[in-house]
Each structure stands twice: as structure tokens, then as C-alpha cells.
Coordinates of C-alpha atoms in Angstrom, one line a residue:
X1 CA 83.4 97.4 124.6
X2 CA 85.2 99.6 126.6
X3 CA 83.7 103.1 128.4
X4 CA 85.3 105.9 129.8
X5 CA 83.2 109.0 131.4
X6 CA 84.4 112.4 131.8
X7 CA 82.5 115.4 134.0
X8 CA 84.0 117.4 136.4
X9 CA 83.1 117.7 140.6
X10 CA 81.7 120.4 142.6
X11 CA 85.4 122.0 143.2
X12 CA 87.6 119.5 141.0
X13 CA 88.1 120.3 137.5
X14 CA 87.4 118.0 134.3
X15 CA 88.4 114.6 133.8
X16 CA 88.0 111.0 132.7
X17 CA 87.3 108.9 136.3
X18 CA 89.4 106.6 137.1
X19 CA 90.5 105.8 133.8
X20 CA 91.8 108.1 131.0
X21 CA 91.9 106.8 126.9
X22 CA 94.9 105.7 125.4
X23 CA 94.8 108.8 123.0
X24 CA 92.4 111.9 122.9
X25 CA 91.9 111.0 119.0
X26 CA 88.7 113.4 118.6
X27 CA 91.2 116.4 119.4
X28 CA 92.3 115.9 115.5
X29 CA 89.2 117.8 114.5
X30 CA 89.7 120.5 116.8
X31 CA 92.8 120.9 114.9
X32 CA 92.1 120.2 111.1
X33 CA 89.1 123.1 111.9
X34 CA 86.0 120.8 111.5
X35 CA 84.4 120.8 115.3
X36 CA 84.5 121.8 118.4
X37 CA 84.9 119.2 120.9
X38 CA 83.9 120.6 124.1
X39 CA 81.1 121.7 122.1
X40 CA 77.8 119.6 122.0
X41 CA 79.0 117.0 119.5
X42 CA 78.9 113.3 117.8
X43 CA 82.1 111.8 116.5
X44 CA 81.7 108.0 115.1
X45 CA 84.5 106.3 113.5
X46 CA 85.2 102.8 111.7
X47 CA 88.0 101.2 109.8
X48 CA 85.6 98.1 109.1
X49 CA 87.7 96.1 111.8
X50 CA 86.5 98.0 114.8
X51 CA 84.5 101.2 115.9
X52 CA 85.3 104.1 118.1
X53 CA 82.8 107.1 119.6
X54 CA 82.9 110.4 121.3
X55 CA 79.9 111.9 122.6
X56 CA 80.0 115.4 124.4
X57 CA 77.6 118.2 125.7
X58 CA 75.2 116.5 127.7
X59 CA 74.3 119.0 130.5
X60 CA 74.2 117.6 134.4
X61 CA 72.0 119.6 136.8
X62 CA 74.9 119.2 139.2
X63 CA 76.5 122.4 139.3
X64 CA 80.2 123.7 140.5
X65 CA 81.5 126.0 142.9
X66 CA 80.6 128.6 140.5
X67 CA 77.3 127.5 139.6
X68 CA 78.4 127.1 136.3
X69 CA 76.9 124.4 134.5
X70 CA 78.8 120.7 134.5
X71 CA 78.7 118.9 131.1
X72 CA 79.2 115.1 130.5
X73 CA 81.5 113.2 128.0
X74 CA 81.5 109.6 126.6
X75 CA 83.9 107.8 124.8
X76 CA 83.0 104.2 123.7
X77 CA 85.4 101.7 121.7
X78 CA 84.8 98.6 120.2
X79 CA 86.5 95.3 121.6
X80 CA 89.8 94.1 120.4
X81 CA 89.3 90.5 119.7
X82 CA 92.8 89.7 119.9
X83 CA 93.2 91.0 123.7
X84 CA 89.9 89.0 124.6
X85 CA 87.2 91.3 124.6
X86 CA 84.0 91.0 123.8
X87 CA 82.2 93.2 120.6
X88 CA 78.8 91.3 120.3
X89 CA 75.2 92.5 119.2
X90 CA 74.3 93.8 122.7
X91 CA 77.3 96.2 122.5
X92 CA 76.7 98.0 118.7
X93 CA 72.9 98.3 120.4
X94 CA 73.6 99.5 123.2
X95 CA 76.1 102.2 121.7
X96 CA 73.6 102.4 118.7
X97 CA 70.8 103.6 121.2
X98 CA 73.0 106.0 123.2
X99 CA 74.2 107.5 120.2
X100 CA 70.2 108.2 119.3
X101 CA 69.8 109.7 122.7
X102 CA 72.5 112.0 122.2
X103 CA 71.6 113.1 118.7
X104 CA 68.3 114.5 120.4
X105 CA 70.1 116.3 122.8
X106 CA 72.1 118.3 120.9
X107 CA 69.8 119.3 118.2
X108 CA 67.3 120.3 120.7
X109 CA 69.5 121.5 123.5
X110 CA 66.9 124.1 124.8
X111 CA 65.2 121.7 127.3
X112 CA 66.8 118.8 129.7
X113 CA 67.6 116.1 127.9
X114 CA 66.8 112.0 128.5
X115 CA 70.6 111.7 128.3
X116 CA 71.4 114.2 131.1
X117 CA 68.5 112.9 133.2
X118 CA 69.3 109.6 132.6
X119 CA 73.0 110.0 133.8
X120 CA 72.7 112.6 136.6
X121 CA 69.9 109.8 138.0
X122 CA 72.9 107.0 138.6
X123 CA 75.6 110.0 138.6
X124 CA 74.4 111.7 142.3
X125 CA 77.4 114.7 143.3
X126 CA 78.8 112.9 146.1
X127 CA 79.7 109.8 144.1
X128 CA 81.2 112.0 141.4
X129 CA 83.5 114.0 143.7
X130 CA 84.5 110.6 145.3
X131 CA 85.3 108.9 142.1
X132 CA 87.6 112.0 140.9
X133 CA 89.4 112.0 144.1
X134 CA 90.8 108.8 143.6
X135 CA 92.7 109.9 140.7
X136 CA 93.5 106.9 138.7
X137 CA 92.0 103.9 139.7
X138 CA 90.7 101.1 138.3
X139 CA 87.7 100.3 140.4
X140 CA 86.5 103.9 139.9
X141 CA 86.8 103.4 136.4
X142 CA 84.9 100.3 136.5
X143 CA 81.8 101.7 138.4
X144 CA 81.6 104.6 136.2
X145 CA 81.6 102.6 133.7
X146 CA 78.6 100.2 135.0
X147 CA 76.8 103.5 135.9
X148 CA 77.0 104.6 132.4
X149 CA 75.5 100.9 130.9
X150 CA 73.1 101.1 133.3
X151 CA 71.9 104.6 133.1
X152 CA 70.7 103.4 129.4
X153 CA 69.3 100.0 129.8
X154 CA 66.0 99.2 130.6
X155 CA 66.5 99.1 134.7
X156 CA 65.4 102.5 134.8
X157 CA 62.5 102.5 133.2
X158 CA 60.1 100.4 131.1
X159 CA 61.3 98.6 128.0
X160 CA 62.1 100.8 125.4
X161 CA 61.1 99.9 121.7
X162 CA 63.7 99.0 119.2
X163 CA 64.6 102.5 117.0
X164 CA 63.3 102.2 113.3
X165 CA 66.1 102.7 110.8
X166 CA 65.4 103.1 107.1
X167 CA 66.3 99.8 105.0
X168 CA 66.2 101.3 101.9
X169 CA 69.3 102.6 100.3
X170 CA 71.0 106.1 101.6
X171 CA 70.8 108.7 98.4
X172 CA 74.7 109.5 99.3
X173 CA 77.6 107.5 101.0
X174 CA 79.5 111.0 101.1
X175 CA 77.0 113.8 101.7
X176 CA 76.5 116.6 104.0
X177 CA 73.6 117.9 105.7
X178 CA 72.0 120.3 108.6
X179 CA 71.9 119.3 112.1
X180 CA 68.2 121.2 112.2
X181 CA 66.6 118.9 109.2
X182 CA 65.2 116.0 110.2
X183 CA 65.7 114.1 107.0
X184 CA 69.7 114.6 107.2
X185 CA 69.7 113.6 110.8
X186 CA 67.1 110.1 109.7
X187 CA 70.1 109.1 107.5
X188 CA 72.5 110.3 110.1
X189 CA 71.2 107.3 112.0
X190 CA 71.1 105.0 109.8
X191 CA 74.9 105.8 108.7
X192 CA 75.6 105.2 112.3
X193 CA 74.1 101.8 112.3
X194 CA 76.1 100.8 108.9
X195 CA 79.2 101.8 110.5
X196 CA 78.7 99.8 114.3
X197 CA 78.1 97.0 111.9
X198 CA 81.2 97.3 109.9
X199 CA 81.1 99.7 107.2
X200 CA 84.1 101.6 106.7
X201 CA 83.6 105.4 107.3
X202 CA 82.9 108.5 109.5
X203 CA 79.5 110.2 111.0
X204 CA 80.6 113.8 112.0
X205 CA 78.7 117.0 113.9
X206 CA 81.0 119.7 112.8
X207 CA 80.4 122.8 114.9
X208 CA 82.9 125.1 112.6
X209 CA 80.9 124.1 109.7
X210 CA 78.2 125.9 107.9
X211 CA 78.1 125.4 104.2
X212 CA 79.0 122.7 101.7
X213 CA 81.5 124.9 100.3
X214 CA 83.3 125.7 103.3
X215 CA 87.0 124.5 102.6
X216 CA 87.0 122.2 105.3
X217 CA 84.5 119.6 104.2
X218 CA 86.5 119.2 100.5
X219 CA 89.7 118.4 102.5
X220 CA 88.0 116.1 105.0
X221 CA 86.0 114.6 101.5
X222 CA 89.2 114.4 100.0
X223 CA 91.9 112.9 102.8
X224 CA 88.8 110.3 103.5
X225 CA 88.0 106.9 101.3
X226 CA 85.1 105.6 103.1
X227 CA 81.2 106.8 104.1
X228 CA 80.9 110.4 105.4
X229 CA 78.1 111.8 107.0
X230 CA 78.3 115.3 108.1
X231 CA 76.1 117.3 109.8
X232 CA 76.8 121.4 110.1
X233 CA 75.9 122.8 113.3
X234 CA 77.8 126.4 113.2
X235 CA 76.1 128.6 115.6
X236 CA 74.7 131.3 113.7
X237 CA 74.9 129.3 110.8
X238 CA 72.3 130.1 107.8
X239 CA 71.0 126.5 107.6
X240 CA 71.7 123.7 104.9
X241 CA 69.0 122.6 103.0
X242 CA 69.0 119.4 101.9
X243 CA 71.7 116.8 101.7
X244 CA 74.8 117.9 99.4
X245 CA 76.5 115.0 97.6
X246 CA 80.9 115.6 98.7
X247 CA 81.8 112.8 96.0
X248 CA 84.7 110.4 96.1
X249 CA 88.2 110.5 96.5
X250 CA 89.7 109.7 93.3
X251 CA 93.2 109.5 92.8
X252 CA 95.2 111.9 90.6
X253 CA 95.5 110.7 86.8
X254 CA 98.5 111.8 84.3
X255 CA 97.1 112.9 80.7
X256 CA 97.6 109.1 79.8
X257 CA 95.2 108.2 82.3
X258 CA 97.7 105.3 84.5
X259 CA 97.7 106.1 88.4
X260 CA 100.6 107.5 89.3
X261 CA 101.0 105.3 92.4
X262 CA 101.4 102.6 89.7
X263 CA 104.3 104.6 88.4
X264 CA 106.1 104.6 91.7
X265 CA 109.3 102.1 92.1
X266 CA 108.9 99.4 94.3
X267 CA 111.0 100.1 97.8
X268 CA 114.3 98.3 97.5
X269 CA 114.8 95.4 100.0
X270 CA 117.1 96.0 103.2
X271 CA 119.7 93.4 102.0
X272 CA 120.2 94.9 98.8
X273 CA 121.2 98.3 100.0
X274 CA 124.8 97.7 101.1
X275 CA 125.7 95.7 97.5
X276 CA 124.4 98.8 95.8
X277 CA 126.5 101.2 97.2
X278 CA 129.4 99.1 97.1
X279 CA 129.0 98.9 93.1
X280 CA 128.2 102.8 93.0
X281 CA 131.6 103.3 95.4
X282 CA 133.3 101.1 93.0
X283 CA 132.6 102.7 90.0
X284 CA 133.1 106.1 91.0
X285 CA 136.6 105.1 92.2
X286 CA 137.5 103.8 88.8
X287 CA 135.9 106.5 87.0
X288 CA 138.6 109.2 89.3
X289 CA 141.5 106.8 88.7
X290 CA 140.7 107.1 85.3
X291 CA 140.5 110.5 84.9
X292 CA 143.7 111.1 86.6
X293 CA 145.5 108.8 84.2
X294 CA 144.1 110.3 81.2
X295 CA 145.0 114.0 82.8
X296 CA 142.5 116.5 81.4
X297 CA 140.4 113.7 79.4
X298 CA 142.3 113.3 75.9
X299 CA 142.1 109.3 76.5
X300 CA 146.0 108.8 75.3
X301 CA 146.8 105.2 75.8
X302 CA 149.7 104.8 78.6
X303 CA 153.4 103.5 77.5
X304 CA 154.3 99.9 79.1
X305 CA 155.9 99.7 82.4
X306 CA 158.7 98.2 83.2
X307 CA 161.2 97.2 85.7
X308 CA 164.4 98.9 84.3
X309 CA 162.6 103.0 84.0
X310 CA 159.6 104.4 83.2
X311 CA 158.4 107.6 81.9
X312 CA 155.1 109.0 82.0
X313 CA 154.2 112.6 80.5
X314 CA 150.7 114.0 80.8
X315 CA 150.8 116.7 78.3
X316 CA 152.0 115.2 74.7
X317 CA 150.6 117.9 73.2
X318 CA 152.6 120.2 74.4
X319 CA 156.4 121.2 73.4
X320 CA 158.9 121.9 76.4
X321 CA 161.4 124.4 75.4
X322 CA 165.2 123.6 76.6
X323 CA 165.9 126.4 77.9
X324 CA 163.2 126.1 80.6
X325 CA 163.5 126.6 84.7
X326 CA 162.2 123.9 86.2
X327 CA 158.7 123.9 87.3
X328 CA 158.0 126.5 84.4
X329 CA 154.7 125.6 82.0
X330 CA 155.1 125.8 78.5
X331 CA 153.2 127.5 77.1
X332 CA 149.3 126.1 75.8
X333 CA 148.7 127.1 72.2
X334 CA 146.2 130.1 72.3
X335 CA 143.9 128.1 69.8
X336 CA 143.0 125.4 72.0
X337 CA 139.5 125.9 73.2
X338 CA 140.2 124.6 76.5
X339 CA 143.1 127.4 76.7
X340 CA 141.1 128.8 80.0
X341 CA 141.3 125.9 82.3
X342 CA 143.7 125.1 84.7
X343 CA 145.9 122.6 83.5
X344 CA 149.7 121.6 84.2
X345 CA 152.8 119.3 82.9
X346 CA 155.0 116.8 84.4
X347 CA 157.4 114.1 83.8
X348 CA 159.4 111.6 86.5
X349 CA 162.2 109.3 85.4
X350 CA 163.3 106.4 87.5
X351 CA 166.1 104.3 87.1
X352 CA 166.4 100.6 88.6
X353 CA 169.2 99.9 90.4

């Protein structure tokens, strides 16, 4: 499992230590208009293969040159097997448990929280500033990484009993809820477990969120296939009662009722590309020469050639008066209904010699 912390110092501003995340991924649902994340917040995600987790608004009593407030962020991934790392029971609990912390905090974020307490208690200012100095650096990152296990095992205080999560069977796998009911954030939990253990899906705190009907939530319902669990936490929000089912994401069905991506043609190999467009050159080149031998389309079949002279007239239709300049057009009966396009007559003669 891999952590990376971000606070800020007394006088340097915020940043991961030592270390910074391959991508800021949360940042999408800053942008899609679901949360805030420099608000206090839970993100939990899982493809089924592996698990990822950001966890802001935890509130230091370390303070900076302004007084103002510091905050803490945590970003957990799971392991990659095929790089060597290690993703085993002790990691989903120990994520599992921090996650539970954090849920307190921010649904009750009008006293000091075990999460700030915990941190700020192997997290002292001078260390902080020392660790952001160094800029990136990998033994910083490692010790704020071992600060962070060990600010939430049991060296720091006694043995902590194992958190009860429901067995029995969620009412929803796609529902939304309020961060201030207790029930909603019970199954919360137990969504969170589910997904550490390898169920495919999302657990969300969605600050811009206050209603089930919001826009926002059927888009996110819609663009996702797996579990949702969504709690709204809008300030001023009136609150949601109850859980609110958000249903599945169905593909669209024609009137005959086939899925459409059933319709779709299968992508054509690489190797068969340049053959095809050879043929379609091809035949487009003989469709021109033909055309040009027929002249305007009356498909008149062409006199033999032969050595000694040949003659070839494009307009048999047409009768050339004797007493015509050269280069003159006779003249196209007015009958014909093709009388208004551009048309034209010619004849060569050449003699062997």
C-alpha cells in the first residue's frame, strides 16, 4: 500500500512531503461539479483489481504565519502486485479503520477530531517544516509515511476493538444519502469495506451536492456501472432523508429491443487497410476511364482499333454541317433533355505511315 501526506508548514505553503502522486485523480470531481476537494471529504474508489483513497479536512492545531488554520490530506493506494508490492489483510484494515476515523470527523467537525489529534501527536511543527524543505525526497516521504501508519495503530494508545459492520444485505448498491443520518453513513461503511475487499464501485462525500435530483448525481449514476454510495454534504443544504435508490446504468435500446453496441461493425484489422483502398482506388479509376470513353454516359460501344487509322467520334448523335469552321459545335437538338449541360464534339484521324 502506498501513502502520501499533504499539510502545509508554518511559512511554506501546501504540499505532498517528499513525495507527490502520480496523478491528482480526485481533482475530476472538482471538475464534473460533484465535491469539493479542499473541502472536508471522503473519496474511495475500486475497479475490483485494486483500490485507491483520498481523505481531506482533518484540522492540525499547528497553525501558519497567519494563524490560519492548517488542514491534513491522505491519499492511500492499493499495491500493484505486478511491481511487488504488498496489498494484504493488514493494509484494507488499516485503511478500513482510518477511513472510519475520518467519517467522524467530518460529519462532526465542530470539536477536535481523533484524526487531527492522532496525526498532529507524531506530526510536531518542526518536523513538518523540515520535511517540506527538502522538497522531493524520498526518505522524507518514507517517514511521513511511517508517521501516518503509526499515528493509527495501536502504539498510541490501547488496543482498539474491531469496528462492527452490518452483514446483512445493503437495501441499495446505487443509492444516495445524507452525511448527517446515521443510517446512510452505517451503510457508508459497510460500502467501504465491500469495495477494500474487491467490489467494483465508488463511496463519495459530495460537497456540491444536496438533493437526489440535483443533475449531477444522474450523470455520475449514469457514466458509472458499479456500487455508488453518495453522501450529500452541501453546506446549507436542507437535509436528505433517507436513502434514495439512483438505479443502474442500462444501455440504450432501439424499438426492436437489440443493444446497439451489438449493431456496431467490428474494427477492421491494420493489415487489411492498405488492400482496401487499393480496390476502392482501383475501381474509381476504372469507373473515370470509363466515363470518359462513353463521353456524357450513352454507353456506345467503341469501333476496333487498328494499326493502319482510327477514328473515334464522341457525339453520334449529332450531325456536323460541312460548311462548319473548325472548332464550331453543331448544334444539340433543343428536344434533348440534357440540352442544358455542357457538352462538346470531336474527331482525330490518324494515318500509319
Amino acid at each position: 500500500m502506498h501513502v502520501h501526506l499533504r499539510t502545509r508548514g508554518t511559512d511554506i505553503d501546501y504540499r505532498f512531503i517528499g513525495d507527490t502522486p502520480k496523478a491528482f485523480w480526485w481533482s475530476e470531481y472538482k471538475r464534473r461539479g460533484l465535491t469539493d476537494h479542499e473541502k472536508p471529504v471522503i473519496v474511495v474508489e475500486s475497479d475490483g483489481a485494486g483500490w485507491r483513497i483520498y481523505l481531506h479536512g482533518a484540522e492540525s492545531r499547528r497553525r501558519d504565519n497567519r494563524t490560519t488554520p492548517i488542514t491534513f490530506s491522505i491519499v492511500l493506494a492499493s499495491g500493484a502486485p505486478e511491481h511487488g508490492d504488498r496489498d494484504d489483510a493488514a493494509d484494507r484494515e488499516f485503511a478500513f479503520r482510518l477511513i472510519n476515523l475520518w467519517l467522524e470527523a467530518v460529519s462532526e467537525p465542530s470539536g477536535r477530531s481523533t484524526v487531527a489529534e492522532r496525526l498532529d501527536e507524531v506530526l510536531p511543527a518542526i518536523t513538518v517544516d523540515h520535511w517540506l524543505a527538502s522538497g522531493v525526497d524520498p526518505e522524507s516521504a518514507r517517514a511521513a509515511e511511517k508517521a501516518v501508519r503509526m499515528a493509527f495503530s495501536s502504539g498510541l494508545s490501547e488496543p482498539e476493538p474491531p469496528i462492527a459492520v452490518s452483514t446483512s444485505e445493503p437495501p441499495y448498491r446505487r443509492w444516495l444519502g445524507d452525511l448527517s443520518d446515521e443510517k446512510s453513513r452505517e451503510t457508508f461503511v459497510a460500502h467501504v469495506r465491500e469495495l477494500l475487499d474487491g467490489r467494483q464501485g465508488k463511496a463519495l462525500i459530495l460537497t456540491f451536492v444536496q438533493a437526489p435530483d440535483d443533475p449531477v448525481v444522474a450523470d455520475l449514476a449514469a457514466a458509472e456501472t458499479g456500487d455508488l454510495a453518495l453522501l450529500a454534504a452541501r453546506r446549507g443544504r436542507t437535509p436528505v432523508e433517507g436513502m434514495h435508490p439512483l438505479g443502474k446504468a442500462e444501455p440504450v435500446l432501439p424499438a426492436d429491443g437489440k443493444d446497439l453496441r451489438s449493431r456496431r461493425p467490428r474494427p477492421m484489422g491494420r493489415k487489411r487497410l492498405p488492400l482496401v483502398a487499393l480496390a476502392v482506388v482501383i475501381l474509381l479509376v476504372g469507373l473515370i476511364a470509363w466515363l470518359m470513353l462513353t463521353g456524357t454516359g450513352n454507353a456506345t460501344p467503341l469501333p476496333a482499333l487498328s494499326a493502319a487509322a482510327t477514328t473515334i467520334t464522341s457525339c453520334p448523335t449529332s450531325k456536323i454541317s460541312p460548311d462548319m469552321t473548325p472548332g464550331e459545335q453543331p448544334e444539340r437538338p433543343t428536344s434533348d433533355p440534357r440540352a442544358h449541360r455542357p457538352w462538346s464534339c470531336s474527331a482525330s484521324t490518324a494515318a500509319a505511315r
